[in-house]
Short mmCIF file of C-alpha atoms in Angstrom, two decimals:
data_model
loop_
_atom_site.label_atom_id
_atom_site.label_comp_id
_atom_site.label_asym_id
_atom_site.label_seq_id
_atom_site.Cartn_x
_atom_site.Cartn_y
_atom_site.Cartn_z
CA MET X 1 -100.88 149.96 -140.61
CA GLY X 2 -97.26 149.85 -141.75
CA SER X 3 -95.58 151.81 -144.50
CA LEU X 4 -95.84 150.62 -148.07
CA LYS X 5 -92.32 149.23 -148.05
CA ASP X 6 -92.88 147.42 -144.74
CA LEU X 7 -96.12 145.93 -145.98
CA VAL X 8 -94.50 144.76 -149.23
CA LYS X 9 -91.69 143.21 -147.23
CA LYS X 10 -94.17 141.32 -145.08
CA ALA X 11 -96.29 140.32 -148.05
CA LYS X 12 -93.23 138.97 -149.84
CA LYS X 13 -92.66 136.64 -146.94
CA GLY X 14 -96.15 135.20 -147.25
CA ASP X 15 -98.20 137.59 -145.10
CA GLY X 16 -101.46 137.61 -147.07
CA GLU X 17 -103.05 140.19 -144.78
CA ALA X 18 -100.22 142.62 -145.52
CA PHE X 19 -100.78 142.08 -149.24
CA VAL X 20 -104.52 142.70 -148.86
CA SER X 21 -103.77 145.94 -146.95
CA LEU X 22 -101.53 147.07 -149.80
CA VAL X 23 -104.13 146.43 -152.48
CA LYS X 24 -106.91 148.01 -150.40
CA GLN X 25 -104.95 151.26 -150.27
CA TYR X 26 -104.82 151.22 -154.05
CA GLU X 27 -108.30 149.93 -154.89
CA ASP X 28 -109.56 153.23 -156.23
CA VAL X 29 -106.66 153.66 -158.66
CA LEU X 30 -106.98 150.07 -159.85
CA TYR X 31 -110.70 150.45 -160.40
CA ARG X 32 -110.38 153.79 -162.20
CA THR X 33 -107.61 152.43 -164.42
CA ALA X 34 -109.52 149.31 -165.45
CA SER X 35 -112.82 151.14 -165.88
CA ARG X 36 -111.20 153.63 -168.25
CA LEU X 37 -109.80 150.81 -170.37
CA LEU X 38 -112.67 148.35 -170.39
CA ARG X 39 -116.25 148.81 -171.39
CA ASN X 40 -118.31 147.08 -168.72
CA ASP X 41 -118.20 146.31 -165.00
CA GLU X 42 -118.02 142.55 -165.54
CA ASP X 43 -114.81 142.85 -167.56
CA VAL X 44 -113.39 145.29 -165.00
CA ALA X 45 -114.21 142.80 -162.22
CA ASP X 46 -112.51 139.95 -164.08
CA ALA X 47 -109.42 142.00 -164.86
CA VAL X 48 -109.10 143.28 -161.29
CA GLN X 49 -109.47 139.80 -159.80
CA ASP X 50 -106.96 138.27 -162.24
CA ALA X 51 -104.48 141.05 -161.59
CA ILE X 52 -104.65 140.83 -157.79
CA ILE X 53 -104.24 137.04 -157.68
CA SER X 54 -101.46 137.18 -160.25
CA ALA X 55 -99.67 139.92 -158.32
CA TYR X 56 -99.85 137.89 -155.11
CA GLU X 57 -98.41 134.81 -156.80
CA LYS X 58 -95.62 136.78 -158.44
CA LEU X 59 -94.83 139.19 -155.64
CA HIS X 60 -91.44 137.60 -155.06
CA THR X 61 -90.39 138.89 -158.48
CA LEU X 62 -90.96 142.54 -157.52
CA LYS X 63 -87.44 143.91 -157.25
CA LYS X 64 -88.04 147.38 -155.80
CA ASN X 65 -90.60 147.31 -153.01
CA GLU X 66 -91.32 151.03 -153.28
CA TYR X 67 -92.72 150.52 -156.78
CA PHE X 68 -95.45 148.10 -155.70
CA ASN X 69 -98.29 150.40 -156.77
CA THR X 70 -96.92 150.95 -160.24
CA TRP X 71 -96.06 147.28 -160.57
CA ILE X 72 -99.56 145.99 -159.75
CA CYS X 73 -101.05 148.64 -162.00
CA LYS X 74 -98.91 147.40 -164.87
CA ILE X 75 -100.13 143.86 -164.24
CA LEU X 76 -103.71 145.15 -164.34
CA ILE X 77 -103.15 147.08 -167.57
CA ASN X 78 -101.63 143.99 -169.16
CA LYS X 79 -104.72 142.00 -168.11
CA CYS X 80 -106.96 144.70 -169.59
CA ASN X 81 -104.98 144.75 -172.83
CA SER X 82 -105.17 141.00 -173.01
CA MET X 83 -108.96 141.13 -172.61
CA LEU X 84 -109.22 143.87 -175.21
CA SER X 85 -107.18 141.94 -177.73
CA LYS X 86 -109.33 138.84 -177.16
CA ASN X 87 -112.45 140.94 -177.75
CA LYS X 88 -111.00 143.00 -180.56
CA ASN X 89 -114.23 142.94 -182.48
CA LEU X 90 -116.02 144.54 -179.55
CA SER X 91 -113.68 147.50 -179.31
CA VAL X 92 -113.35 148.10 -183.03
CA ILE X 93 -116.02 150.76 -182.86
CA HIS X 94 -113.62 153.29 -181.37
CA GLU X 95 -110.32 151.79 -182.39
CA HIS X 96 -109.99 153.82 -185.54
CA LEU X 97 -112.05 156.75 -184.48
CA LEU X 98 -109.94 159.69 -185.51
CA PRO X 99 -111.56 162.66 -183.84
CA GLU X 100 -110.35 165.23 -186.34
CA LYS X 101 -112.38 163.42 -188.98
CA ARG X 102 -115.36 162.72 -186.77
CA ASN X 103 -115.77 165.88 -184.75
CA ASP X 104 -119.47 165.89 -185.35
CA GLU X 105 -119.75 162.80 -183.19
CA TYR X 106 -118.48 164.72 -180.18
CA HIS X 107 -120.67 167.73 -180.36
CA LYS X 108 -122.97 166.69 -177.60
CA LEU X 109 -120.40 164.92 -175.48
CA GLU X 110 -119.14 166.01 -172.11
CA LEU X 111 -115.46 165.69 -171.29
CA GLU X 112 -116.00 162.34 -169.56
CA ASP X 113 -117.68 160.88 -172.61
CA ALA X 114 -115.12 162.38 -174.93
CA LEU X 115 -112.42 160.78 -172.86
CA ASN X 116 -114.07 157.39 -173.02
CA SER X 117 -114.45 157.67 -176.77
CA LEU X 118 -110.84 158.59 -177.33
CA ASN X 119 -108.59 156.26 -179.30
CA GLU X 120 -107.14 153.58 -176.97
CA VAL X 121 -103.57 154.68 -177.60
CA TYR X 122 -104.29 158.21 -176.40
CA ARG X 123 -106.51 157.05 -173.57
CA LEU X 124 -103.84 154.72 -172.21
CA ALA X 125 -101.27 157.50 -172.21
CA LEU X 126 -103.64 159.74 -170.23
CA ILE X 127 -104.48 156.93 -167.79
CA LEU X 128 -100.82 156.18 -167.12
CA TYR X 129 -100.05 159.86 -166.67
CA TYR X 130 -103.01 161.05 -164.62
CA ILE X 131 -104.29 157.96 -162.78
CA VAL X 132 -101.28 155.71 -162.33
CA GLY X 133 -99.03 158.72 -161.85
CA LEU X 134 -96.18 157.73 -164.15
CA ASN X 135 -94.01 160.37 -165.76
CA VAL X 136 -93.22 160.47 -169.49
CA LYS X 137 -90.01 158.46 -169.06
CA GLU X 138 -91.79 155.75 -167.07
CA ILE X 139 -94.64 155.56 -169.58
CA SER X 140 -92.07 155.28 -172.32
CA GLU X 141 -90.42 152.34 -170.54
CA PHE X 142 -93.73 150.67 -169.84
CA LEU X 143 -95.06 150.97 -173.39
CA LYS X 144 -91.63 150.46 -174.95
CA GLU X 145 -92.11 153.57 -177.07
CA PRO X 146 -89.78 156.56 -177.38
CA GLU X 147 -90.31 159.41 -174.92
CA GLY X 148 -91.03 161.74 -177.84
CA THR X 149 -93.90 159.51 -178.92
CA ILE X 150 -95.40 159.57 -175.43
CA LYS X 151 -95.11 163.35 -175.18
CA SER X 152 -96.73 163.62 -178.57
CA ARG X 153 -99.56 161.25 -177.59
CA LEU X 154 -100.30 163.14 -174.38
CA SER X 155 -100.26 166.44 -176.20
CA ARG X 156 -102.37 165.12 -179.07
CA ALA X 157 -104.87 163.53 -176.68
CA LYS X 158 -105.32 166.81 -174.86
CA THR X 159 -105.66 168.75 -178.09
CA ILE X 160 -108.38 166.37 -179.28
CA LEU X 161 -110.22 166.58 -175.98
CA ARG X 162 -109.79 170.34 -175.69
CA THR X 163 -111.14 170.90 -179.17
CA THR X 164 -114.06 168.57 -178.62
CA TYR X 165 -114.73 169.86 -175.13
CA TYR X 166 -115.04 173.50 -176.11
CA LYS X 167 -117.03 172.69 -179.20
CA SER X 168 -119.35 170.69 -177.01
CA GLU X 169 -119.71 173.64 -174.64
CA GLY X 170 -120.43 175.90 -177.53
CA VAL X 171 -123.20 173.66 -178.73
CA MET X 172 -124.63 173.40 -175.25
CA ALA X 173 -124.48 177.15 -174.84
CA CYS X 174 -126.36 177.59 -178.09
CA GLU X 175 -128.94 175.08 -176.96
CA LYS X 176 -129.61 177.14 -173.90
CA MET Y 1 -117.62 177.88 -167.02
CA LYS Y 2 -115.34 175.30 -168.57
CA ASN Y 3 -112.43 177.69 -168.72
CA ASP Y 4 -109.64 175.53 -167.33
CA PHE Y 5 -109.25 172.46 -169.44
CA GLU Y 6 -106.11 171.08 -167.73
CA LYS Y 7 -107.74 171.40 -164.33
CA ASP Y 8 -110.95 169.77 -165.53
CA LEU Y 9 -109.06 166.92 -167.13
CA GLY Y 10 -106.98 166.31 -164.01
CA GLN Y 11 -110.11 166.35 -161.88
CA ILE Y 12 -112.06 164.02 -164.09
CA MET Y 13 -109.22 161.52 -164.33
CA ASN Y 14 -108.77 161.49 -160.56
CA LYS Y 15 -112.41 161.80 -159.60
CA GLU Y 16 -113.33 159.26 -156.97
CA LYS Y 17 -115.94 156.87 -158.27
CA GLU Y 18 -118.04 154.55 -156.20
CA ILE Y 19 -116.95 151.02 -156.99
CA PRO Y 20 -119.86 149.05 -158.50
CA VAL Y 21 -121.11 145.95 -156.69
CA THR Y 22 -119.66 143.52 -159.27
CA VAL Y 23 -116.19 145.03 -159.00
CA ARG Y 24 -116.47 145.31 -155.20
CA GLN Y 25 -117.20 141.58 -155.09
CA ALA Y 26 -114.17 140.90 -157.31
CA PHE Y 27 -111.90 142.76 -154.89
CA ASP Y 28 -113.38 140.97 -151.88
CA GLN Y 29 -113.20 137.54 -153.51
CA SER Y 30 -109.55 138.15 -154.37
CA TYR Y 31 -108.82 139.04 -150.75
CA GLU Y 32 -110.60 135.94 -149.48
CA SER Y 33 -108.68 133.78 -151.92
CA ILE Y 34 -105.37 135.25 -150.74
CA ARG Y 35 -106.32 134.84 -147.09
CA ALA Y 36 -107.24 131.21 -147.76
CA LYS Y 37 -103.90 130.61 -149.46
CA THR Y 38 -102.10 132.21 -146.54
CA LYS Y 39 -103.95 130.02 -144.05
CA LYS Y 40 -103.01 126.99 -146.11
CA LYS Y 41 -99.42 127.97 -145.80
CA LYS Y 42 -100.02 128.48 -142.06
CA VAL Y 43 -97.32 131.07 -141.99
CA GLN Y 44 -97.19 134.79 -142.05
CA PHE Y 45 -93.65 135.97 -142.20
CA ILE Y 46 -93.39 139.16 -140.29
CA TRP Y 47 -89.97 140.52 -139.80
CA LYS Y 48 -86.50 139.85 -140.97
CA ARG Y 49 -83.55 141.36 -139.24
CA ALA Y 50 -81.73 143.78 -141.48
CA ALA Y 51 -78.40 142.38 -140.42
CA ALA Y 52 -79.18 139.00 -141.95
CA ALA Y 53 -80.08 140.60 -145.26
CA ALA Y 54 -77.03 142.82 -145.09
CA CYS Y 55 -74.85 139.79 -144.48
CA ALA Y 56 -76.27 138.09 -147.56
CA LEU Y 57 -75.85 141.23 -149.62
CA ILE Y 58 -72.27 141.69 -148.58
CA ALA Y 59 -71.57 138.12 -149.54
CA THR Y 60 -73.31 138.62 -152.86
CA GLY Y 61 -71.29 141.68 -153.66
CA VAL Y 62 -67.92 140.14 -152.94
CA VAL Y 63 -65.91 139.35 -156.05
CA LEU Y 64 -62.93 137.21 -155.32
CA SER Y 65 -60.26 135.99 -157.65
CA ASN Y 66 -57.29 135.79 -155.34
CA GLU Y 67 -56.20 132.18 -155.03
CA HIS Y 68 -55.22 132.61 -151.40
CA VAL Y 69 -58.66 133.88 -150.52
CA MET Y 70 -60.24 131.16 -152.62
CA ALA Y 71 -58.36 128.50 -150.71
CA GLY Y 72 -59.65 130.01 -147.48
CA ILE Y 73 -63.23 129.64 -148.58
CA ASN Y 74 -63.88 126.04 -147.96
CA GLY Y 75 -67.03 126.36 -145.93
CA PHE Y 76 -70.55 125.80 -147.01
CA LEU Y 77 -73.38 128.23 -147.12
CA HIS Y 78 -72.05 131.39 -145.62
CA PHE Y 79 -75.35 132.80 -144.51
CA GLY Y 80 -74.09 133.63 -141.03
CA ASP Y 81 -76.28 130.95 -139.48
CA LYS Y 82 -74.77 129.27 -136.42
CA GLY Y 83 -77.20 126.36 -136.62
CA ILE Y 84 -76.15 125.57 -140.18
CA GLU Y 85 -72.49 125.84 -139.23
CA GLN Y 86 -73.13 123.32 -136.46
CA ALA Y 87 -74.85 120.96 -138.92
CA VAL Y 88 -72.09 121.32 -141.51
CA ASN Y 89 -69.38 120.75 -138.91
CA ASN Y 90 -71.13 117.54 -137.96
CA GLY Y 91 -71.09 116.28 -141.53
CA PHE Y 92 -74.77 116.85 -142.22
CA THR Y 93 -74.21 117.93 -145.82
CA GLN Y 94 -74.64 115.45 -148.63
CA GLU Y 95 -72.47 115.35 -151.72
CA ASP Y 96 -74.27 115.36 -155.06
CA HIS Y 97 -71.84 116.19 -157.89
CA SER Y 98 -74.79 116.14 -160.27
CA THR Y 99 -73.80 117.95 -163.46
CA ALA Y 100 -75.58 119.23 -166.56
CA ALA Y 101 -74.32 121.31 -169.47
CA ASP Y 102 -76.20 123.58 -171.87
CA GLN Y 103 -75.58 126.93 -173.59
CA ASN Y 104 -71.83 126.57 -172.89
CA ILE Y 105 -72.50 126.64 -169.16
CA THR Y 106 -71.92 123.64 -166.92
CA ILE Y 107 -73.88 123.65 -163.68
CA THR Y 108 -73.06 121.30 -160.86
CA LEU Y 109 -75.15 120.73 -157.78
CA ASP Y 110 -72.16 120.06 -155.58
CA ARG Y 111 -73.65 119.60 -152.13
CA HIS Y 112 -76.85 120.16 -150.22
CA PHE Y 113 -78.50 119.61 -146.87
CA SER Y 114 -82.11 119.42 -145.84
CA ASP Y 115 -84.24 118.82 -142.79
CA HIS Y 116 -87.80 119.84 -141.93
CA ASN Y 117 -86.73 123.45 -141.29
CA LYS Y 118 -84.08 124.34 -143.84
CA ILE Y 119 -82.72 123.37 -147.24
CA GLY Y 120 -79.31 124.46 -148.47
CA LEU Y 121 -78.15 124.04 -152.06
CA TYR Y 122 -74.62 124.67 -153.24
CA PHE Y 123 -74.05 125.08 -156.98
CA LYS Y 124 -71.00 125.64 -159.13
CA LEU Y 125 -71.42 127.31 -162.50
CA SER Y 126 -68.67 127.08 -165.06
CA PHE Y 127 -68.82 129.44 -168.07
CA GLU Y 128 -66.94 128.26 -171.18
CA ASP Y 129 -66.76 131.87 -172.30
CA ALA Y 130 -65.50 133.69 -169.21
CA SER Y 131 -65.79 137.05 -170.99
CA ILE Y 132 -69.53 136.96 -170.20
CA LEU Y 133 -68.53 137.58 -166.61
CA LYS Y 134 -66.60 140.78 -167.31
CA ASN Y 135 -67.88 143.48 -164.91
CA VAL Y 136 -70.31 141.00 -163.36
CA LYS Y 137 -72.04 142.02 -160.16
CA ALA Y 138 -73.93 138.83 -159.38
CA VAL Y 139 -75.09 135.60 -160.97
CA SER Y 140 -78.37 133.88 -160.17
CA MET Y 141 -80.50 131.10 -161.59
CA ASP Y 142 -84.17 130.66 -162.43
CA TYR Y 143 -84.85 127.22 -161.02
CA ARG Y 144 -87.50 124.97 -159.55
CA LEU Y 145 -86.83 122.37 -156.86
CA LYS Y 146 -89.18 119.42 -157.31
CA ASN Y 147 -89.28 116.52 -154.87
CA GLY Y 148 -89.68 112.83 -155.73
CA ASP Y 149 -93.48 113.11 -155.41
CA GLY Y 150 -93.54 115.81 -158.08
CA GLU Y 151 -94.26 118.63 -155.62
CA TYR Y 152 -92.54 121.95 -156.25
CA ILE Y 153 -90.87 123.05 -153.02
CA ASP Y 154 -88.93 126.12 -154.08
CA GLU Y 155 -89.42 128.11 -157.31
CA ASN Y 156 -87.10 131.01 -157.95
CA ILE Y 157 -88.46 132.33 -161.22
CA PRO Y 158 -89.47 135.74 -162.63
CA ASP Y 159 -93.03 136.84 -163.27
CA THR Y 160 -92.69 136.08 -166.96
CA LYS Y 161 -93.03 132.40 -166.14
CA PRO Y 162 -95.94 130.73 -164.30
CA LEU Y 163 -95.45 128.91 -161.01
CA LYS Y 164 -95.86 125.14 -161.20
CA GLY Y 165 -96.51 124.66 -157.49
CA ASN Y 166 -98.54 126.61 -154.95
CA ASN Y 167 -95.65 128.02 -152.95
CA GLN Y 168 -96.88 126.35 -149.77
CA TYR Y 169 -93.66 125.28 -148.14
CA LEU Y 170 -91.25 128.17 -147.89
CA SER Y 171 -91.22 131.16 -145.57
CA SER Y 172 -88.10 132.62 -147.14
CA SER Y 173 -85.42 131.89 -149.69
CA GLU Y 174 -82.01 133.58 -149.67
CA HIS Y 175 -79.44 133.51 -152.44
CA GLN Y 176 -75.84 134.53 -152.68
CA ASN Y 177 -72.63 134.20 -154.65
CA SER Y 178 -70.02 133.34 -152.05
CA LEU Y 179 -67.35 133.19 -154.73
CA GLN Y 180 -66.95 134.60 -158.21
CA ASP Y 181 -63.74 133.63 -159.96
CA VAL Y 182 -64.30 135.82 -162.97
CA LYS Y 183 -61.01 135.03 -164.71
CA SER Y 184 -61.59 131.30 -164.89
CA GLY Y 185 -65.35 131.63 -165.43
CA ASN Y 186 -66.35 129.88 -162.21
CA ILE Y 187 -69.18 131.03 -159.97
CA GLN Y 188 -70.56 129.63 -156.77
CA TYR Y 189 -74.25 130.08 -156.11
CA GLU Y 190 -75.83 129.19 -152.81
CA VAL Y 191 -79.45 128.94 -151.78
CA LEU Y 192 -80.90 128.77 -148.29
CA ALA Y 193 -84.62 128.00 -148.13
CA THR Y 194 -86.46 128.14 -144.80
CA SER Y 195 -89.80 126.92 -143.49
CA ASN Y 196 -90.85 128.65 -140.28
CA ASP Y 197 -93.40 125.97 -139.49
CA GLY Y 198 -90.87 123.17 -139.98
CA MET Y 199 -92.83 121.32 -142.65
CA LEU Y 200 -90.33 120.87 -145.47
CA PRO Y 201 -90.79 117.50 -147.18
CA ASP Y 202 -88.14 114.89 -147.82
CA LEU Y 203 -85.96 115.50 -150.88
CA LYS Y 204 -85.70 111.83 -151.84
CA GLY Y 205 -85.77 111.64 -155.64
CA ALA Y 206 -85.72 115.44 -155.94
CA VAL Y 207 -84.52 117.33 -159.00
CA VAL Y 208 -83.41 120.93 -159.43
CA GLU Y 209 -84.71 122.14 -162.80
CA VAL Y 210 -82.63 125.13 -163.87
CA GLU Y 211 -84.29 127.18 -166.63
CA SER Y 212 -82.07 130.24 -166.91
CA VAL Y 213 -78.77 131.64 -165.74
CA ASN Y 214 -78.91 135.37 -165.01
CA VAL Y 215 -75.76 137.48 -165.16
CA PHE Y 216 -76.16 140.92 -163.57
CA TYR Y 217 -73.86 143.79 -164.50
CA ASP Y 218 -73.60 147.37 -163.32
CA LYS Y 219 -76.48 149.76 -163.93
CA GLU Y 220 -79.03 146.96 -163.57
CA LYS Y 221 -78.11 145.38 -166.90
CA LEU Y 222 -78.97 141.72 -167.14
CA LYS Y 223 -77.96 138.93 -169.50
CA LYS Y 224 -80.44 136.07 -169.29
CA ILE Y 225 -79.24 132.76 -170.70
CA ASN Y 226 -82.11 130.33 -171.18
CA GLY Y 227 -81.43 126.62 -171.26
CA SER Y 228 -82.21 123.37 -169.53
CA TRP Y 229 -80.14 121.91 -166.73
CA ASP Y 230 -81.67 119.11 -164.59
CA LEU Y 231 -79.71 118.24 -161.48
CA GLN Y 232 -80.45 115.19 -159.33
CA VAL Y 233 -80.48 115.60 -155.55
CA THR Y 234 -78.88 112.70 -153.68
CA GLU Y 235 -80.42 111.59 -150.37
CA LYS Y 236 -78.46 108.43 -149.61
CA ASN Y 237 -77.50 109.10 -145.97
CA LYS Y 238 -80.84 110.43 -144.82
CA GLU Y 239 -81.46 107.69 -142.29
CA THR Y 240 -78.33 108.55 -140.31
CA SER Y 241 -78.34 112.31 -140.66
CA GLY Y 242 -81.95 113.21 -140.02
CA LYS Y 243 -81.76 113.13 -136.23
CA THR Y 244 -84.43 115.10 -134.35
CA VAL Y 245 -84.91 115.80 -130.64
CA GLN Y 246 -88.23 116.90 -129.23
CA TYR Y 247 -88.84 119.09 -126.20
CA VAL Y 248 -92.03 119.65 -124.21
CA MET Y 249 -93.08 122.18 -121.57
CA LYS Y 250 -92.08 121.24 -118.05
CA ASP Y 251 -94.88 123.29 -116.50
CA ALA Y 252 -98.03 123.82 -118.51
CA VAL Y 253 -98.99 126.97 -116.60
CA SER Y 254 -97.52 129.92 -118.48
CA ASN Y 255 -98.57 132.80 -120.70
CA ILE Y 256 -96.49 131.04 -123.37
CA LEU Y 257 -97.90 127.78 -124.66
CA VAL Y 258 -95.38 125.74 -126.65
CA SER Y 259 -97.02 123.31 -129.05
CA LYS Y 260 -93.84 122.27 -130.88
CA ALA Y 261 -90.17 122.39 -129.99
CA GLU Y 262 -88.25 120.11 -132.33
CA ALA Y 263 -84.51 120.30 -132.73
CA ASN Y 264 -83.35 119.26 -136.18
CA PRO Y 265 -79.76 119.19 -137.48
CA THR Y 266 -79.93 122.82 -138.66
CA SER Y 267 -82.25 124.47 -136.15
CA LEU Y 268 -84.83 124.31 -133.39
CA ASN Y 269 -88.32 124.72 -134.79
CA LEU Y 270 -90.61 126.40 -132.30
CA ILE Y 271 -94.34 126.94 -132.50
CA PHE Y 272 -95.90 128.68 -129.53
CA SER Y 273 -98.81 130.92 -128.68
CA LEU Y 274 -99.02 134.03 -126.51
CA ASN Y 275 -102.19 134.93 -124.59
CA LYS Y 276 -102.58 138.28 -126.27
CA VAL Y 277 -102.89 139.68 -129.77
CA TYR Y 278 -99.70 141.57 -130.64
CA GLU Y 279 -100.10 143.95 -133.55
CA ASP Y 280 -96.52 145.21 -133.36
CA GLU Y 281 -94.16 142.45 -134.45
CA ASN Y 282 -91.18 144.44 -133.19
CA VAL Y 283 -92.20 143.52 -129.64
CA ILE Y 284 -91.32 139.93 -130.55
CA ALA Y 285 -88.67 140.20 -133.26
CA ASP Y 286 -85.16 139.87 -131.85
CA HIS Y 287 -86.61 139.02 -128.43
CA ILE Y 288 -86.87 135.24 -128.81
CA LYS Y 289 -84.10 133.00 -127.52
CA VAL Y 290 -83.47 129.65 -125.86
CA ILE Y 291 -80.89 129.07 -123.16
CA ASP Y 292 -79.45 125.59 -122.67
CA GLU Y 293 -78.46 123.96 -119.38
CA ASP Y 294 -74.92 125.34 -119.67
CA GLY Y 295 -76.22 128.88 -119.98
CA ASP Y 296 -75.45 129.19 -123.69
CA GLU Y 297 -77.92 131.40 -125.53
CA PHE Y 298 -79.36 130.77 -128.99
CA ALA Y 299 -81.17 133.85 -130.21
CA SER Y 300 -83.56 134.26 -133.14
CA ASP Y 301 -82.13 136.08 -136.13
CA GLY Y 302 -85.41 137.97 -136.36
CA SER Y 303 -87.00 135.68 -138.95
CA PHE Y 304 -90.32 134.36 -137.80
CA SER Y 305 -93.94 134.07 -138.82
CA MET Y 306 -96.92 135.30 -136.89
CA ASP Y 307 -100.57 134.39 -136.89
CA ARG Y 308 -103.35 135.94 -134.83
CA LYS Y 309 -106.48 134.05 -133.85
CA LYS Y 310 -108.93 133.91 -130.94
CA ASN Y 311 -107.11 136.57 -128.92
CA LYS Y 312 -103.84 134.70 -129.23
CA THR Y 313 -100.67 135.34 -131.18
CA ILE Y 314 -99.04 132.27 -132.66
CA ILE Y 315 -95.36 132.38 -133.49
CA TYR Y 316 -93.44 130.07 -135.85
CA ALA Y 317 -89.67 130.38 -135.72
CA ASN Y 318 -86.36 128.58 -136.19
CA LEU Y 319 -83.58 129.19 -133.69
CA PRO Y 320 -79.89 128.22 -134.19
CA PHE Y 321 -80.04 125.47 -131.54
CA THR Y 322 -79.65 122.07 -133.20
CA SER Y 323 -80.08 118.40 -132.43
CA TYR Y 324 -76.27 118.23 -132.23
CA ASN Y 325 -76.29 120.59 -129.23
CA ASP Y 326 -77.63 117.71 -127.14
CA SER Y 327 -79.14 119.53 -124.19
CA SER Y 328 -81.64 117.82 -121.91
CA LYS Y 329 -83.44 121.01 -120.99
CA LEU Y 330 -83.94 124.48 -122.43
CA THR Y 331 -85.48 127.74 -121.32
CA LEU Y 332 -87.47 129.59 -123.93
CA VAL Y 333 -87.36 133.32 -123.24
CA ILE Y 334 -89.40 136.01 -124.96
CA GLU Y 335 -87.92 139.14 -123.44
CA GLY Y 336 -90.55 141.44 -121.99
CA ILE Y 337 -93.22 138.77 -122.24
CA GLY Y 338 -92.17 135.71 -120.28
CA GLU Y 339 -90.28 132.43 -120.26
CA VAL Y 340 -90.98 128.74 -120.09
CA GLU Y 341 -88.88 125.65 -119.33
CA LEU Y 342 -88.64 122.86 -121.87
CA VAL Y 343 -87.41 119.32 -121.21
CA LYS Y 344 -86.34 116.61 -123.61
CA LYS Y 345 -89.23 114.29 -124.41
#
């Protein structure tokens, strides 16, 4: 198997097998990204399939081969966002969930659940930082938001989770 | 104990999850779809010699305004391709002079050439406001080349716009600015499109639909000028210029089986199979050449496509030997693998 840059180079020239090899190396990240953004496996499947085909068709527009992974992830996130905006009414349940006002709802939640219930804006920042591996500057460029806003979102997201997480533990400890 | 929140968060975000069946199927279906598309194209481009890319880059980076130098540049398509030079020297290019103006930019398709293996397009861009070109690094165009049957042959567009065709013809497409006369606002833009399986369709009735002009400055800054420029491609001398010469194997017993050896005006299109599956393309890249009866060698520039099936490796390549070279026999050599004699059909 060649290096990422070699595989991208081959894929750009029409080598479908090289493209498949590239995506296979990144399957787990793509799945984890989409599954954190979307609510069910069917939507994740649709988004993943759309993103892969779209990336293959538009591969010639990728300017820096070494950024293939980030690039395809961005395509996937855009697909997920597009699906979310089409199904806005389905995601409204957590869209305006401000944890500081609704802490009681988290009391029995584990970190995983708390994460999934987090406001989309905070969740996306965490996904881009922890799963996709972008730094604050790159997230800022991707979301077209100031770096300060991104830093604030990451910090705020962690504060919300931390607060909820330890409260949850406290409750669980009491239950025992 | 949940005493390390940061660690827990990092772990949970990066925890490996088993991919559910529905999503697994989506991945696999995507791969099958891509493989099917690749098979349709019949080509798998494998390796491109760095020197060719470097040559194109150097040409792109050159900014010339000296009149003396300008006068010296009278050639066509400076992609460092000996086969194209041979074709151009033999008058294979066609004059178009098709012009369209929009957004204070006049674009002229000045000349072009095309055969089954290669298409060359030569544009001139004239900016009414030459100040746009101050500190320019390169100029390119978003365009689509559509033939007379309505098929899109080459689409050079960004991912913000959908493709109109299925990208089935081209193995590669190179672009360069051979001349930028910044002071007068004139830019030359050249395109070389290649099909490794030699299946490019006729350009009769073709149109180049230009959708944007892109002006690149230092530090990756870009000025995109959207507009509409439709340029007609002229194919009036096709019957006299489209000469092809076919070659066949003299002796069928060889570890190289040549299924196509067709010399066109710009190049020799070769399709052959090797009796072994080669995983490492570097064994083949830069090792393909033909030698004519006078002993002149015509080596591959490293661009080729490779397919593997039924324990065979199939190679698709264009070599800079042309129908103008007029040789009655050729020897195809793949260094380290073998050679085979070809005779004119």
